[in-house]
């Protein structure tokens, strides 16, 4: 069964929320992560909140010659 994915970001500007695997921190804009017990605790403690994913930028079309 695939894990449920959520887009999380730090709850406040400047707050550093470590990634579960210890490889870095959640970016201020948010990052998709699996909804594990670790991230559920970050949400319950008020350290992280769900964020809307940033809309994808449209790809630039190559000019036809």
Tab-separated table of C-alpha atoms in Angstrom:
chain	number	residue	atom	x	y	z
A	1	UNK	CA	0.000	0.000	0.000
A	2	UNK	CA	1.360	3.407	-0.990
A	3	UNK	CA	1.774	5.953	1.806
A	4	UNK	CA	-0.506	8.978	1.915
A	5	UNK	CA	1.436	12.034	0.742
A	6	UNK	CA	0.862	15.561	2.077
A	7	UNK	CA	2.537	18.856	1.276
A	8	UNK	CA	3.964	20.264	4.529
A	9	UNK	CA	5.731	23.517	5.320
A	10	UNK	CA	7.034	25.050	8.566
A	11	UNK	CA	4.251	26.700	10.586
A	12	UNK	CA	6.171	29.970	11.024
A	13	UNK	CA	8.763	31.922	9.047
A	14	UNK	CA	12.266	30.991	10.116
A	15	UNK	CA	11.170	27.798	11.892
A	16	UNK	CA	13.373	24.842	10.970
A	17	UNK	CA	11.536	21.519	10.786
A	18	UNK	CA	13.865	18.589	10.222
A	19	UNK	CA	12.980	16.004	7.593
A	20	UNK	CA	12.286	12.557	8.986
A	21	UNK	CA	15.389	11.047	7.400
A	22	UNK	CA	17.633	13.826	8.786
A	23	UNK	CA	18.779	14.931	5.329
A	24	UNK	CA	17.730	18.565	5.774
A	25	UNK	CA	14.753	20.759	6.624
A	26	UNK	CA	11.296	21.363	5.190
A	27	UNK	CA	11.527	24.249	2.714
A	28	UNK	CA	9.481	27.379	3.469
A	29	UNK	CA	7.400	26.776	0.326
A	30	UNK	CA	6.580	23.230	1.386
A	31	UNK	CA	7.492	19.739	0.271
A	32	UNK	CA	5.517	16.536	-0.345
A	33	UNK	CA	6.214	14.010	2.425
A	34	UNK	CA	4.628	10.697	3.474
A	35	UNK	CA	2.146	11.143	6.313
A	36	UNK	CA	4.057	9.088	8.892
A	37	UNK	CA	3.849	9.216	12.691
A	38	UNK	CA	6.834	11.598	12.637
A	39	UNK	CA	5.060	14.186	10.463
A	40	UNK	CA	1.775	13.706	12.317
A	41	UNK	CA	3.642	14.716	15.499
A	42	UNK	CA	5.139	17.777	13.763
A	43	UNK	CA	1.584	18.837	12.794
A	44	UNK	CA	0.155	18.082	16.272
A	45	UNK	CA	2.974	20.053	17.948
A	46	UNK	CA	2.261	23.036	15.689
A	47	UNK	CA	5.667	22.913	13.977
A	48	UNK	CA	4.346	22.086	10.503
A	49	UNK	CA	1.166	22.805	8.574
A	50	UNK	CA	-0.292	21.498	5.348
A	51	UNK	CA	0.421	23.779	2.413
A	52	UNK	CA	-1.108	24.045	-1.013
A	53	UNK	CA	1.434	22.889	-3.601
A	54	UNK	CA	2.758	25.688	-5.755
A	55	UNK	CA	1.160	25.622	-9.201
A	56	UNK	CA	3.391	24.237	-11.899
A	57	UNK	CA	4.820	26.854	-14.216
A	58	UNK	CA	3.778	26.375	-17.833
A	59	UNK	CA	6.553	25.005	-20.020
A	60	UNK	CA	7.937	27.451	-22.529
A	61	UNK	CA	7.151	26.532	-26.100
A	62	UNK	CA	10.025	26.559	-28.565
A	63	UNK	CA	9.506	29.051	-31.344
A	64	UNK	CA	8.867	27.315	-34.641
A	65	UNK	CA	11.144	28.411	-37.466
